[in-house]
Amino acid sequence: MQTPAPLRLILLGFGNVARAFIPLLASRSNWLTREYGVLPIISGIGTRRQGYFVHTSGIDAISLARFSDPLQYFSSTLQPVEDAFAFIERGKNVGASILIELTSLHPQDGQPALNHVRSALQSGLDVITANKGPTAYAQDELQALSRQTHTQFRFESTVMDGLPLVNLAQYTLPAVDIYSFRALLNSTTNLVLSLIEQGHNLTEAIEMAQQLGIAEADPSYDLNGWDATLKTTILANTLLGGHITPQQITCEGIRDLPPETIRTAAQAGTPIRLLSYAVRKDGHVTAQVTPRPLPSNDILQRGTGTTGVISLDTEAMGTISLIEHAPTLLQTAYGIFSDLVTIVRHRNTETQNGI
Amino acid sequence: MQTPAPLRLILLGFGNVARAFIPLLASRSNWLTREYGVLPIISGIGTRRQGYFVHTSGIDAISLARFSDPLQYFSSTLQPVEDAFAFIERGKNVGASILIELTSLHPQDGQPALNHVRSALQSGLDVITANKGPTAYAQDELQALSRQTHTQFRFESTVMDGLPLVNLAQYTLPAVDIYSFRALLNSTTNLVLSLIEQGHNLTEAIEMAQQLGIAEADPSYDLNGWDATLKTTILANTLLGGHITPQQITCEGIRDLPPETIRTAAQAGTPIRLLSYAVRKDGHVTAQVTPRPLPSNDILQRGTGTTGVISLDTEAMGTISLIEHAPTLLQTAYGIFSDLVTIVRHRNTETQNGI
């Protein structure tokens, strides 16, 4: 057997998702070597708080996963570089070819993640991100940039990370023409609405959702519909071929719904949920995120707690629904891994074509 | 733009699925030319009753779709060849590279479709089939044969044709490791059981299912569980990596269920359905098709009428459920088309690799 080719990655952002990704990558390392002849090597980890570290030779994923704190493996012996952009440049210089962008989301504008992605694609790195910001705010621009620099930009984990929706649309449903979708994409509002139905008030419901680790410390972007709007933007552009921005989506949150309205609807078997809907008509994509009563027997009623549901209306395949049952961090990490596989497959094809 | 390369197909079996496939292919012909530089040409159509016809130059799909009876386009001017095997040979001689096998299923042994597929793969033709028989009875053998003859054998439409399950497992979920599934795969028993729940007896229920066009004239293979067993075999081998035959599946039909048992279960919110279940344990795949009460809140309860449901338990992606809402012939035809796209993509990669 040939020596596997090193596949050098740098990770920007090192929270829960990144920490779940390292052991997953380690567990699939031999599979990657067997299937594609590559050995994944982590060349650097960067975080805003602890610094940006790049190692000249890097460390293979299996060895790195043995450390209780992978970040410390880098930070204990290395001097940090100046900032995220120096980190990307230095990563490129030591031979990294993929940036995995996992910094936390700034829902207003997608920064600084958006600039990280731009910088990496411009430097010729492929980029995988689980951060909704760059894709929601600048998918068209980033895809154009990646074509121009012959890089790949992948974002499977940004929406419904328990379902391979982006890959599904791209590889599994050729020429199928999805013309609309309905989905529940925000678990905080799902849970808060269920708790209000059960008799709690909004403040109590939010606190309980926070205790369960589902709502953020600041739940306003969930409650006002903006989180769902960013996800709806990504799906509308990816599945329906739209070119819309989050600002173009009609967005209405759940804060102002009277508790009585919520309870009456639930008792009638048509509970109110924050519904994402997008449709293409005459080549024009429109979308909305609004609280709506779900008809009885609607498959979307399966979206309770963190379980997400999407129904796709297609021309050639009729209606297809997909349900991710209570996904965890492992699913987010797997989405990143599946993007990595897609990148490696695509490179193999290109190499064989002499590109 | 370059002249598109002819992509010559022969169709064996010309029932409802084939008749739905021709216009679908015509509607996607320009897309195939644009994306892959090929022009689909029908070089022959063969049926047991009306004869086996092969045309030297063939006719492009768009032109053929304009005829009210595409079979007549061939039969009105050509002499039939002797039988299905001569048809395959002659098809190969006029440059066809793909056999689309759509003859009707013989549930006991998968013949004669199985021999048609063998013969075509041996001749170097790629094969697409929507007939469950060959795959259920001889998937391992046919896949080995196709590797040996450098051909492709595709069967997306054999099970749950409203869902791209085979492609999903192969392309969209790399290294995901599905370890079990539960599914409702037979719509006749779904419908018959619902009708019995509503107060009809078995005979009435069967007649009504026949009138709705869901049950066959001879419904015995549906009712005794054999249709579901063939589908379960294919999915167990494809999704779980098994090597089982239909005979190894524990199969129990619904004929002997007392109507009172069926009604009592439904009233308790746990209706009985013909459940397909397969699991891999210690590298060994086992499967069963048996009538079971579905737990309340089970996603499989969505499988009413012709709507099919499958839940996949995976290692890295948790549980994923997929629902095809009342698929029609168009979905079966689309499954064949998606296999055609897979074949063309794969050939393009091979050509570029100089194979």
XYZ file of C-alpha atoms in Angstrom:
710
model
C 0.000 0.000 0.000
C 1.155 3.523 -0.827
C 1.913 6.013 1.930
C -1.254 8.073 2.337
C -1.108 11.709 1.256
C -1.407 14.167 4.164
C -4.704 16.072 4.197
C -3.915 19.125 6.312
C -6.743 21.008 8.021
C -6.897 24.096 10.200
C -9.768 24.722 12.610
C -10.936 28.213 13.412
C -13.173 28.283 16.490
C -12.899 25.537 19.045
C -16.202 25.144 20.866
C -18.409 22.100 21.295
C -18.766 21.309 17.603
C -15.023 21.344 16.969
C -14.442 19.238 20.084
C -16.966 16.680 18.776
C -15.410 16.778 15.299
C -11.872 15.744 16.351
C -12.832 12.285 17.738
C -15.268 11.720 14.835
C -12.500 12.499 12.341
C -10.126 10.212 14.262
C -12.678 7.378 14.127
C -12.968 7.822 10.326
C -9.272 8.391 9.663
C -8.529 4.826 8.559
C -11.640 4.843 6.383
C -10.408 8.033 4.636
C -7.013 6.433 4.069
C -8.536 3.241 2.727
C -11.112 4.923 0.467
C -9.217 7.989 -0.709
C -5.557 7.465 0.201
C -5.402 10.492 2.502
C -4.374 10.892 6.138
C -6.101 13.763 7.982
C -3.645 16.006 9.839
C -4.623 18.936 12.047
C -2.163 21.737 11.333
C -3.656 24.377 13.578
C -6.412 25.490 15.906
C -7.376 29.113 16.444
C -9.716 30.748 18.936
C -10.380 34.363 19.757
C -9.834 33.865 23.487
C -6.929 31.441 23.635
C -5.039 32.428 20.521
C -4.257 31.182 17.019
C -1.755 28.323 16.767
C -0.242 26.686 13.703
C 2.130 23.741 13.855
C 4.614 23.245 11.018
C 4.214 19.487 10.727
C 0.821 19.141 12.426
C -0.562 16.084 14.124
C -2.701 13.283 12.730
C -6.318 13.171 13.932
C -5.979 9.831 15.745
C -3.053 11.078 17.851
C -4.707 14.428 18.527
C -7.934 12.776 19.696
C -5.961 11.109 22.507
C -5.386 14.485 24.201
C -8.067 15.516 26.660
C -7.625 19.076 25.385
C -6.551 19.163 21.716
C -6.197 22.932 21.835
C -3.644 22.639 24.626
C -1.547 20.330 22.449
C -0.950 23.383 20.267
C -1.034 26.188 22.821
C 1.365 24.585 25.299
C 4.370 24.654 22.969
C 3.658 27.237 20.285
C 3.589 31.030 20.101
C 0.238 32.256 18.781
C 0.089 34.195 15.533
C -1.487 37.640 15.475
C -5.093 37.038 14.453
C -7.448 34.838 12.420
C -6.136 36.161 9.105
C -2.509 35.533 10.021
C -3.651 32.081 11.152
C -5.161 31.334 7.732
C -2.049 32.611 5.935
C 0.313 30.657 8.163
C -1.893 27.565 7.840
C -1.642 27.841 4.059
C 2.153 28.192 4.344
C 2.521 24.948 6.295
C 0.515 23.096 3.639
C -3.039 23.156 4.998
C -5.596 22.983 2.195
C -8.852 23.196 4.137
C -10.178 25.711 6.660
C -12.930 24.451 8.947
C -14.722 27.590 10.132
C -16.538 26.994 13.431
C -16.507 30.397 15.126
C -19.732 31.458 16.790
C -22.482 33.176 14.824
C -23.074 36.904 14.871
C -26.614 36.949 13.567
C -26.657 40.603 12.474
C -24.111 40.347 9.684
C -22.362 36.972 9.780
C -19.037 38.567 10.737
C -16.216 37.895 11.428
C -16.830 34.403 10.006
C -17.686 35.858 6.605
C -14.304 37.571 6.361
C -12.528 34.402 7.490
C -14.213 32.444 4.695
C -13.431 35.139 2.119
C -9.810 35.258 3.179
C -9.391 31.478 3.040
C -11.050 31.092 -0.372
C -8.900 33.927 -1.711
C -5.788 32.160 -0.400
C -6.798 29.014 -2.271
C -8.014 27.031 0.738
C -11.188 24.978 0.548
C -13.632 25.971 3.272
C -16.137 24.003 5.345
C -18.335 25.959 7.718
C -21.065 25.122 10.213
C -21.647 28.836 10.870
C -24.867 30.038 9.198
C -23.654 33.631 8.813
C -21.374 33.503 5.756
C -23.760 31.341 3.717
C -26.930 33.230 4.692
C -25.407 36.653 4.002
C -23.124 35.944 1.056
C -23.704 32.546 -0.573
C -23.669 33.909 -4.136
C -20.509 35.946 -3.557
C -18.673 33.085 -1.822
C -19.624 30.567 -4.491
C -18.482 32.956 -7.212
C -15.225 33.510 -5.336
C -14.666 29.774 -4.951
C -15.203 29.225 -8.692
C -12.714 31.989 -9.413
C -10.041 30.591 -7.076
C -10.796 26.913 -7.914
C -11.641 26.197 -4.313
C -14.624 24.488 -2.705
C -17.060 26.053 -0.269
C -19.213 23.566 1.708
C -21.831 24.216 4.399
C -23.849 21.015 4.996
C -23.991 21.577 8.773
C -25.446 25.081 8.658
C -29.078 23.927 8.417
C -30.735 20.773 9.769
C -27.385 19.228 10.511
C -29.049 15.872 11.164
C -30.017 15.680 7.486
C -27.737 15.781 4.444
C -29.986 18.284 2.631
C -27.320 20.097 0.602
C -25.802 16.853 -0.632
C -29.257 15.420 -1.222
C -30.215 18.249 -3.541
C -26.848 18.241 -5.318
C -26.127 14.536 -5.788
C -29.190 12.459 -5.042
C -31.960 14.312 -6.831
C -30.547 15.208 -10.252
C -32.825 17.477 -12.279
C -35.645 16.954 -9.809
C -36.652 20.587 -9.468
C -37.749 21.290 -5.903
C -40.239 24.144 -6.153
C -41.192 24.741 -2.543
C -40.533 23.622 0.989
C -42.169 23.915 4.397
C -40.069 23.315 7.500
C -39.630 23.829 11.206
C -36.034 24.983 11.549
C -35.784 26.491 15.041
C -35.925 24.234 18.088
C -36.043 27.000 20.727
C -39.387 28.301 19.457
C -40.712 24.729 19.074
C -39.945 24.056 22.696
C -41.068 27.443 24.050
C -44.420 27.173 22.260
C -44.954 23.608 23.596
C -44.233 24.811 27.132
C -46.662 27.730 26.817
C -49.284 25.235 25.556
C -48.699 23.285 28.774
C -49.536 26.353 30.888
C -46.185 28.095 31.423
C -45.723 31.771 30.629
C -43.142 33.049 28.133
C -40.480 33.903 30.722
C -40.751 30.508 32.418
C -40.702 28.727 29.064
C -37.538 30.526 27.994
C -35.806 29.718 31.281
C -36.730 26.053 30.978
C -35.459 25.955 27.388
C -32.207 27.499 28.587
C -31.880 24.960 31.391
C -32.314 22.178 28.823
C -29.432 23.674 26.848
C -31.640 24.376 23.828
C -32.118 28.150 24.076
C -29.084 30.433 24.071
C -28.235 32.798 26.938
C -29.606 35.522 24.664
C -32.636 33.876 23.026
C -33.777 36.953 21.124
C -32.603 35.820 17.662
C -34.520 32.589 18.090
C -37.692 34.235 19.403
C -37.774 37.030 16.840
C -37.411 34.527 13.995
C -33.986 35.658 12.797
C -32.236 32.313 13.359
C -34.939 30.574 11.304
C -34.684 33.338 8.701
C -30.955 32.750 8.196
C -31.599 29.016 7.797
C -34.525 29.625 5.451
C -32.317 31.876 3.314
C -29.709 29.138 2.956
C -32.280 26.485 2.041
C -34.183 28.758 -0.345
C -30.969 29.556 -2.200
C -29.593 26.009 -2.097
C -32.698 23.896 -2.712
C -34.774 26.263 -4.852
C -31.920 28.028 -6.644
C -32.840 31.427 -5.194
C -30.665 34.494 -4.781
C -32.322 36.063 -1.764
C -30.872 37.740 1.315
C -32.191 37.349 4.879
C -33.553 40.900 4.694
C -35.876 39.930 1.846
C -37.648 37.312 3.949
C -40.917 38.227 5.653
C -39.983 37.505 9.267
C -42.261 37.492 12.265
C -41.311 36.104 15.690
C -43.327 34.483 18.443
C -42.849 37.031 21.265
C -46.099 38.884 20.670
C -48.377 35.850 20.380
C -50.956 35.906 23.195
C -50.599 32.725 25.321
C -54.337 32.126 24.975
C -54.065 32.036 21.183
C -51.245 29.483 21.477
C -53.227 27.284 23.873
C -56.497 27.440 21.956
C -54.755 26.427 18.719
C -53.045 23.484 20.436
C -56.310 22.308 21.983
C -57.890 22.374 18.511
C -55.142 20.017 17.271
C -53.538 22.745 15.148
C -50.617 23.947 17.291
C -48.840 27.146 16.301
C -45.219 26.772 15.248
C -42.654 29.038 13.604
C -43.050 27.920 10.005
C -40.426 28.444 7.316
C -41.886 28.462 3.837
C -40.216 29.186 0.531
C -41.482 28.858 -3.017
C -40.236 29.486 -6.550
C -42.760 30.939 -8.956
C -41.937 32.206 -12.440
C -38.244 31.872 -11.631
C -38.582 34.113 -8.558
C -38.010 32.774 -5.027
C -39.888 34.235 -2.058
C -39.825 33.073 1.554
C -41.380 33.753 4.909
C -40.839 32.825 8.532
C -44.049 33.289 10.514
C -45.925 31.615 13.367
C -48.727 29.544 11.833
C -51.211 26.960 13.070
C -50.155 23.587 11.623
C -53.095 21.713 10.066
C -54.081 18.521 11.847
C -52.295 15.532 10.363
C -49.554 17.844 9.028
C -46.245 15.963 9.017
C -44.645 19.134 10.427
C -46.411 18.391 13.723
C -43.650 15.790 14.223
C -41.214 18.634 14.833
C -41.330 18.701 18.627
C -38.368 19.575 20.841
C -35.173 19.498 18.812
C -36.602 17.196 16.141
C -36.634 19.014 12.801
C -38.894 18.325 9.813
C -38.867 19.468 6.222
C -41.273 18.690 3.389
C -40.061 19.235 -0.145
C -42.502 19.664 -3.014
C -40.832 18.511 -6.185
C -41.840 18.238 -9.775
C -40.658 14.701 -10.506
C -40.618 13.138 -7.046
C -43.869 14.435 -5.569
C -43.699 15.404 -1.916
C -40.872 14.040 0.219
C -40.580 14.642 3.954
C -37.444 14.204 6.010
C -37.232 14.097 9.784
C -34.122 14.353 11.936
C -34.973 12.870 15.315
C -33.457 14.954 18.113
C -30.034 15.479 16.528
C -27.026 16.138 18.737
C -23.601 17.708 18.311
C -22.451 14.463 16.755
C -24.702 15.147 13.763
C -23.240 18.628 13.326
C -19.766 17.117 13.439
C -20.816 14.456 10.942
C -22.105 17.126 8.548
C -18.617 18.662 8.588
C -17.083 15.264 7.989
C -19.397 14.615 5.040
C -18.313 17.958 3.553
C -14.714 16.834 3.970
C -15.497 13.628 2.072
C -17.197 15.617 -0.685
C -14.111 17.836 -1.021
C -11.731 14.877 -1.172
C -13.901 13.069 -3.747
C -14.067 16.172 -5.882
C -10.286 16.662 -5.705
C -9.705 13.061 -6.718
C -11.884 13.545 -9.789
C -10.034 16.726 -10.689
C -6.593 15.170 -10.232
C -7.586 12.281 -12.443
C -8.765 14.774 -15.036
C -5.373 16.429 -14.960
C -6.782 19.724 -13.668
C -21.173 23.745 -28.758
C -20.075 20.210 -29.608
C -22.499 17.738 -31.158
C -23.857 15.676 -28.268
C -22.798 12.031 -28.112
C -25.665 9.591 -28.679
C -26.693 7.692 -25.551
C -28.487 4.644 -26.936
C -30.968 2.778 -24.749
C -33.113 -0.296 -25.238
C -36.270 -0.895 -23.212
C -37.397 -4.401 -22.336
C -40.977 -4.438 -21.093
C -43.335 -1.682 -22.126
C -46.038 -1.286 -19.506
C -47.096 1.758 -17.522
C -43.667 2.523 -16.087
C -41.956 2.493 -19.485
C -44.759 4.612 -20.941
C -44.242 7.161 -18.149
C -40.461 7.045 -18.613
C -40.415 8.092 -22.298
C -42.002 11.547 -21.787
C -39.956 12.105 -18.605
C -36.761 11.314 -20.508
C -37.866 13.610 -23.341
C -38.487 16.445 -20.864
C -34.939 15.984 -19.456
C -33.214 15.406 -22.807
C -31.936 18.968 -23.184
C -30.765 18.936 -19.563
C -28.756 15.753 -20.230
C -27.200 17.339 -23.303
C -26.354 20.529 -21.436
C -24.973 18.827 -18.315
C -23.301 15.755 -19.784
C -23.090 16.281 -23.535
C -25.249 13.273 -24.379
C -28.420 12.891 -26.431
C -30.696 10.030 -25.335
C -31.752 7.794 -28.231
C -34.181 4.884 -27.960
C -32.783 2.063 -30.106
C -35.376 -0.563 -29.335
C -38.430 -1.652 -27.396
C -39.242 -5.272 -26.640
C -42.321 -6.890 -25.132
C -43.325 -10.503 -24.737
C -46.715 -9.986 -26.359
C -46.007 -7.569 -29.182
C -42.459 -8.564 -30.073
C -38.893 -7.339 -29.784
C -37.885 -4.479 -32.086
C -34.504 -2.873 -32.636
C -33.924 0.075 -34.938
C -30.486 0.558 -36.480
C -30.304 4.311 -36.011
C -32.921 4.659 -33.270
C -34.941 7.734 -32.441
C -34.231 10.531 -29.994
C -36.442 10.653 -26.890
C -38.053 13.998 -27.742
C -39.212 12.778 -31.156
C -40.364 9.423 -29.778
C -42.435 11.078 -27.038
C -44.526 12.769 -29.741
C -45.985 9.402 -30.791
C -49.131 8.388 -28.949
C -47.816 4.815 -29.018
C -43.996 4.703 -28.965
C -44.042 0.922 -29.349
C -45.930 1.256 -32.604
C -43.227 3.549 -33.957
C -40.975 0.486 -33.898
C -43.451 -2.314 -34.571
C -45.100 -0.694 -37.592
C -41.987 -0.787 -39.766
C -39.639 -3.380 -38.290
C -39.490 -7.153 -38.174
C -39.244 -8.393 -34.613
C -36.206 -10.365 -33.501
C -36.645 -13.801 -31.988
C -36.713 -13.204 -28.235
C -35.459 -11.017 -25.375
C -31.913 -12.371 -25.654
C -31.703 -11.736 -29.394
C -33.103 -8.273 -28.629
C -30.287 -7.548 -26.179
C -27.658 -8.830 -28.615
C -29.068 -6.872 -31.522
C -29.373 -3.778 -29.318
C -25.711 -4.083 -28.447
C -24.861 -4.434 -32.165
C -26.594 -1.178 -33.082
C -24.654 0.666 -30.383
C -26.994 0.614 -27.378
C -25.074 0.766 -24.121
C -27.893 0.568 -21.585
C -30.706 -1.930 -21.066
C -33.694 -0.651 -19.111
C -35.371 -3.790 -17.739
C -39.055 -3.179 -16.990
C -40.690 -6.566 -17.510
C -43.235 -7.626 -14.928
C -42.178 -9.347 -11.735
C -42.408 -13.075 -11.178
C -42.203 -13.103 -7.401
C -41.200 -16.771 -7.042
C -37.779 -16.543 -8.661
C -37.334 -13.152 -10.350
C -37.289 -14.755 -13.811
C -37.117 -14.077 -16.718
C -35.914 -10.604 -15.707
C -32.928 -12.071 -13.887
C -31.706 -13.798 -17.057
C -32.241 -10.619 -19.085
C -30.070 -8.673 -16.642
C -27.378 -11.382 -16.631
C -27.317 -11.494 -20.397
C -27.052 -7.718 -20.762
C -24.275 -7.346 -18.173
C -22.380 -10.192 -19.831
C -22.700 -8.420 -23.195
C -21.199 -5.281 -21.681
C -24.423 -3.278 -21.395
C -25.159 -1.223 -18.301
C -28.494 -2.198 -16.770
C -31.198 -0.224 -14.987
C -34.122 -2.171 -13.587
C -37.305 -1.303 -11.694
C -38.114 -5.010 -11.343
C -37.485 -6.232 -7.779
C -36.779 -9.826 -8.832
C -33.194 -9.711 -10.113
C -31.923 -7.566 -7.233
C -33.796 -9.441 -4.486
C -32.703 -12.864 -5.742
C -29.221 -12.182 -7.063
C -27.820 -8.800 -6.032
C -24.421 -10.178 -5.018
C -24.043 -12.206 -8.197
C -25.144 -9.337 -10.458
C -22.872 -6.831 -8.767
C -19.939 -9.240 -9.051
C -20.776 -9.793 -12.722
C -20.957 -6.046 -13.366
C -17.549 -5.507 -11.748
C -16.144 -8.284 -13.909
C -17.571 -6.883 -17.160
C -16.965 -3.201 -16.186
C -20.665 -2.464 -16.437
C -23.065 -0.742 -14.060
C -26.115 -2.298 -12.453
C -28.614 0.196 -10.969
C -31.965 -0.429 -9.258
C -33.129 2.768 -7.517
C -36.773 2.215 -8.486
C -37.109 -1.284 -7.066
C -37.952 -0.121 -3.523
C -39.724 3.035 -2.328
C -39.433 4.583 -5.756
C -40.532 7.935 -4.344
C -37.297 8.122 -2.347
C -33.729 7.996 -3.644
C -32.657 5.497 -0.968
C -29.952 3.677 -2.900
C -28.309 6.916 -3.988
C -28.761 8.348 -0.516
C -26.830 5.522 1.085
C -24.155 5.534 -1.612
C -23.482 9.225 -2.161
C -25.079 11.311 0.546
C -24.192 9.461 3.726
C -20.500 8.552 3.377
C -19.217 6.312 6.166
C -22.417 6.823 8.122
C -23.047 3.202 8.968
C -26.774 2.480 8.964
C -27.278 -0.366 11.402
C -31.006 -0.968 11.254
C -34.205 0.160 9.597
C -37.936 -0.120 10.161
C -40.283 0.479 7.261
C -43.707 -0.015 5.741
C -42.986 -1.173 2.203
C -46.253 -2.666 0.959
C -49.200 -0.391 0.206
C -51.769 -3.151 -0.444
C -51.527 -4.462 3.114
C -51.529 -0.886 4.505
C -54.772 -0.198 2.712
C -56.420 -3.574 3.392
C -55.673 -3.310 7.117
C -57.090 0.245 7.256
C -60.268 -0.923 5.523
C -60.671 -3.832 7.938
C -60.230 -1.355 10.806
C -63.118 0.623 9.320
C -65.399 -2.438 9.495
C -64.927 -4.169 6.132
C -64.076 -7.851 5.910
C -60.930 -9.145 4.173
C -62.641 -9.980 0.868
C -64.314 -6.576 0.626
C -61.097 -4.817 1.575
C -59.157 -6.633 -1.158
C -61.789 -5.788 -3.772
C -61.744 -2.131 -2.788
C -57.942 -2.056 -2.956
C -58.151 -3.588 -6.428
C -60.718 -1.034 -7.541
C -58.385 1.741 -6.378
C -55.655 0.228 -8.556
C -53.424 -0.508 -5.577
C -53.830 -4.269 -5.182
C -52.940 -6.558 -8.089
C -55.440 -8.911 -9.728
C -53.681 -11.646 -7.755
C -52.995 -10.010 -4.392
C -51.526 -13.100 -2.746
C -47.874 -11.973 -2.857
C -48.828 -8.748 -1.141
C -51.004 -10.386 1.501
C -48.591 -13.204 2.327
C -45.768 -10.707 2.819
C -43.619 -11.840 -0.115
C -43.638 -8.488 -1.952
C -42.460 -6.757 1.243
C -39.904 -9.548 1.750
C -38.320 -8.954 -1.665
C -38.113 -5.214 -0.933
C -36.736 -5.840 2.543
C -34.047 -8.102 1.057
C -32.933 -5.367 -1.325
C -32.801 -2.714 1.396
C -31.083 -4.991 3.922
C -28.377 -5.801 1.386
C -28.055 -2.253 0.044
C -28.370 -0.141 3.190
C -26.939 -2.510 5.807
C -24.403 -4.284 3.610
C -26.059 -7.677 4.054
C -25.833 -10.754 1.857
C -29.221 -12.305 2.555
C -31.743 -13.966 0.270
C -35.526 -13.551 0.482
C -35.771 -17.111 1.848
C -33.716 -16.152 4.891
C -36.241 -13.513 5.971
C -38.829 -14.431 8.599
C -42.006 -13.699 6.649
C -45.545 -13.668 7.957
C -48.519 -12.269 6.057
C -51.747 -10.642 7.189
C -54.319 -13.182 5.898
C -54.706 -15.025 9.183
C -55.076 -11.982 11.443
C -58.518 -12.014 13.098
C -60.429 -8.834 12.133
C -61.180 -8.237 15.818
C -57.476 -8.165 16.656
C -56.913 -5.623 13.861
C -59.784 -3.405 15.074
C -58.906 -3.575 18.760
C -55.300 -2.569 18.031
C -56.439 0.374 15.889
C -58.857 1.565 18.570
C -56.002 1.480 21.094
C -53.998 3.836 18.830
C -51.518 1.093 17.919
C -52.713 -0.095 14.495
C -51.266 -3.303 13.081
C -49.180 -2.927 9.924
C -46.893 -5.218 7.954
C -43.553 -4.108 9.388
C -40.226 -4.638 7.650
C -37.333 -4.670 10.063
C -33.676 -5.409 9.428
C -30.661 -5.091 11.678
C -26.917 -5.727 11.524
C -25.367 -7.185 14.649
C -21.794 -8.476 14.898
C -21.500 -8.146 11.116
C -24.530 -10.369 10.529
C -27.742 -9.021 8.946
C -31.138 -10.468 9.861
C -34.562 -9.292 8.748
C -38.224 -9.959 9.266
C -41.534 -9.016 7.689
C -44.357 -9.476 10.167
C -47.631 -7.800 11.143
C -46.967 -5.730 14.283
C -48.860 -3.127 16.290
C -47.164 0.232 15.701
C -46.521 2.110 18.971
C -48.513 5.308 19.405
C -46.559 8.301 18.117
C -44.498 5.968 15.874
C -43.515 7.844 12.715
C -44.409 4.681 10.772
C -48.067 5.422 11.497
C -47.742 8.038 8.712
C -47.614 5.183 6.218
C -51.269 5.133 5.217
C -52.531 4.276 1.730
C -49.657 4.332 -0.742
C -47.513 6.628 1.401
C -44.337 4.800 2.410
C -42.142 5.479 5.448
C -38.696 4.324 6.472
C -36.692 5.105 9.609
C -32.952 4.553 9.489
C -30.923 4.119 12.659
C -27.403 5.271 11.991
C -24.260 5.548 14.000
C -23.205 9.061 13.091
C -26.512 10.627 12.036
C -28.875 9.348 14.729
C -32.319 8.385 13.484
C -33.533 9.755 10.159
C -37.021 9.151 8.774
C -38.066 9.589 5.174
C -41.607 9.707 3.870
C -42.766 9.444 0.260
C -46.232 10.939 0.084
C -48.462 8.877 -2.187
C -45.959 8.338 -4.992
C -47.183 7.680 -8.525
C -45.762 6.115 -11.676
C -43.928 9.357 -12.323
C -41.734 8.660 -9.288
C -40.903 5.181 -10.563
C -39.979 6.690 -13.913
C -37.895 9.340 -12.175
C -35.995 6.668 -10.231
C -35.007 5.130 -13.575
C -33.973 8.529 -14.862
C -31.835 9.161 -11.778
C -30.110 5.807 -12.373
C -29.442 6.931 -15.938
C -27.845 10.128 -14.632
C -25.720 8.121 -12.190
C -24.505 5.901 -15.043
C -23.640 8.863 -17.260
C -21.806 10.651 -14.420
C -19.837 7.538 -13.627
C -18.882 7.040 -17.287
C -17.725 10.649 -17.541
C -15.449 10.140 -14.539
C -14.059 6.949 -16.033
C -13.453 8.521 -19.426
C -11.638 11.392 -17.796
C -9.544 8.868 -15.883
C -8.587 7.225 -19.157
C -10.285 3.951 -18.214
